[in-house]
Amino acid sequence: MSSTELKKKPISFSNILLGAGLNLCEVTTLGQPLEVIKTTIAANRSLSLLESAKLVWSRGGILGFYQGLIPWAWIEASTKGAVLLFVSAEAEYQFKKLGASNFGAGIGGGVIGGVAQAYLTMGFCTCMKTVEITRAKQANVAGAVQQTSFQVFKDIYKREGIKGINKGVNAVAIRQMTNWGSRFGFSRLAEDGIKSLTNKGKDDKLSAVEKIAASAIGGGLSAWNQPIEVIRVEMQSKTNDPNRPKNLSVVGAAKYIYSNNGLKGLYRGVTPRIGLGVWQTIFMVGFGDMAKQAVARLTGEVPVAKH
């Protein structure tokens, strides 16, 4: 038995600030436009990628691609990083205490951190983003007063309570759990492949470009769970369909989508989802070092970022 005592890595203010800042920048650049396109295709499964883009454009030009950004995507981006950081670090520590390897503990920490993200912050944020993207705009009806995001939020809460604004949270939890587990696993496999191709040893470090490439591969391949995302969108969608059963569960939504659109319907929106996964990982890895230096200058601490 090793005499080295297992110690938990301290979580500093700079870690939280770094995670929140990077997530906010990612979603405000390409993140939200890709999210809007992905959600539009998943909610309107008969539309092509180009037709979905035209539909989004018709709802406000370039601003149509940023529906749901303020406040929901910003709230989600600024909180989910902190939740993941605290929960995954604690879970990873506990897995290692039980004797798990670094690889196994990392996946376990990511899975539990992803579930915590869903239930603590992401559930209502993804629900409200989807409502914003898929609801019929009242401004298109003569004489109707356009509701703000918060008015829509209050209206849903008044009619359906906390369940209404967390609709689809179980699907979000499944998505986040599989997202973090598979992104971590695929990225590590890609890193091993790159080391093999470049004749590097097991303990040799990858260059910045190689690390970004491995992360991009991991992010793109994590889109295998797109059916869960389509189910989540269907559960949260405000798209009018009189044939859709009310109060869909995860299983009920899957059956409804399959009966209407077949297996192909469960993979609608996978192309922008791959783009989103690649963008998120490249953004976090590629700009991570610059962000670390900026945060260190601001707080006087040296952050340890988790990619």
Short mmCIF file of N, CA and C in Angstrom, two decimals, residues 9 25 42 52 73 80 91 96 101 126 179-180 194 199-200 223-224 239 244 249 275 291 299:
data_model
loop_
_atom_site.label_atom_id
_atom_site.label_comp_id
_atom_site.label_asym_id
_atom_site.label_seq_id
_atom_site.Cartn_x
_atom_site.Cartn_y
_atom_site.Cartn_z
N LYS A 9 -7.41 18.19 -4.41
CA LYS A 9 -6.93 19.45 -4.97
C LYS A 9 -7.81 20.61 -4.49
N CYS A 25 -18.03 33.31 -22.56
CA CYS A 25 -17.46 33.68 -23.87
C CYS A 25 -17.85 32.66 -24.94
N ALA A 42 -34.19 19.88 -34.06
CA ALA A 42 -34.72 18.82 -33.21
C ALA A 42 -36.21 18.98 -32.95
N SER A 52 -33.85 25.29 -41.52
CA SER A 52 -33.86 25.69 -40.11
C SER A 52 -33.17 27.04 -39.93
N ALA A 73 -29.19 31.45 -21.15
CA ALA A 73 -27.89 30.85 -21.49
C ALA A 73 -26.78 31.45 -20.65
N LYS A 80 -23.02 26.61 -14.31
CA LYS A 80 -22.79 25.18 -14.48
C LYS A 80 -21.32 24.79 -14.29
N ALA A 91 -16.41 14.07 -6.06
CA ALA A 91 -16.70 12.71 -6.50
C ALA A 91 -15.42 11.98 -6.93
N LYS A 96 -11.25 7.84 -5.96
CA LYS A 96 -9.84 7.49 -5.78
C LYS A 96 -9.61 6.87 -4.41
N SER A 101 -8.81 4.01 -10.63
CA SER A 101 -7.69 4.60 -11.37
C SER A 101 -8.01 6.06 -11.68
N THR A 126 -32.15 25.14 -19.61
CA THR A 126 -32.36 24.53 -20.93
C THR A 126 -33.83 24.57 -21.30
N ASN A 179 -22.62 12.89 -21.71
CA ASN A 179 -21.72 13.86 -22.32
C ASN A 179 -20.35 13.85 -21.66
N TRP A 180 -20.33 14.04 -20.34
CA TRP A 180 -19.06 14.17 -19.64
C TRP A 180 -18.29 12.86 -19.62
N ILE A 194 -3.00 9.79 -30.97
CA ILE A 194 -2.06 10.81 -31.45
C ILE A 194 -0.64 10.50 -30.97
N ASN A 199 4.78 8.75 -32.33
CA ASN A 199 5.85 8.00 -31.64
C ASN A 199 6.21 8.60 -30.28
N LYS A 200 5.21 9.08 -29.56
CA LYS A 200 5.45 9.62 -28.22
C LYS A 200 5.20 8.53 -27.18
N ALA A 223 -21.40 13.34 -29.60
CA ALA A 223 -22.75 13.58 -30.16
C ALA A 223 -23.49 12.26 -30.43
N TRP A 224 -22.89 11.12 -30.09
CA TRP A 224 -23.57 9.83 -30.26
C TRP A 224 -24.89 9.79 -29.48
N THR A 239 -43.48 24.06 -29.64
CA THR A 239 -43.97 23.94 -31.01
C THR A 239 -45.38 23.34 -30.98
N ARG A 244 -49.51 15.67 -30.25
CA ARG A 244 -48.51 15.29 -29.26
C ARG A 244 -49.16 15.08 -27.89
N SER A 249 -43.04 11.77 -20.80
CA SER A 249 -41.87 11.29 -20.06
C SER A 249 -40.75 11.05 -21.07
N GLY A 275 -20.83 20.23 -34.28
CA GLY A 275 -20.15 21.53 -34.35
C GLY A 275 -20.06 22.19 -32.99
N ALA A 291 -6.64 32.56 -20.70
CA ALA A 291 -7.62 32.87 -19.64
C ALA A 291 -6.99 32.66 -18.27
N THR A 299 -6.71 37.94 -9.79
CA THR A 299 -6.95 37.44 -8.43
C THR A 299 -5.69 37.20 -7.63
#
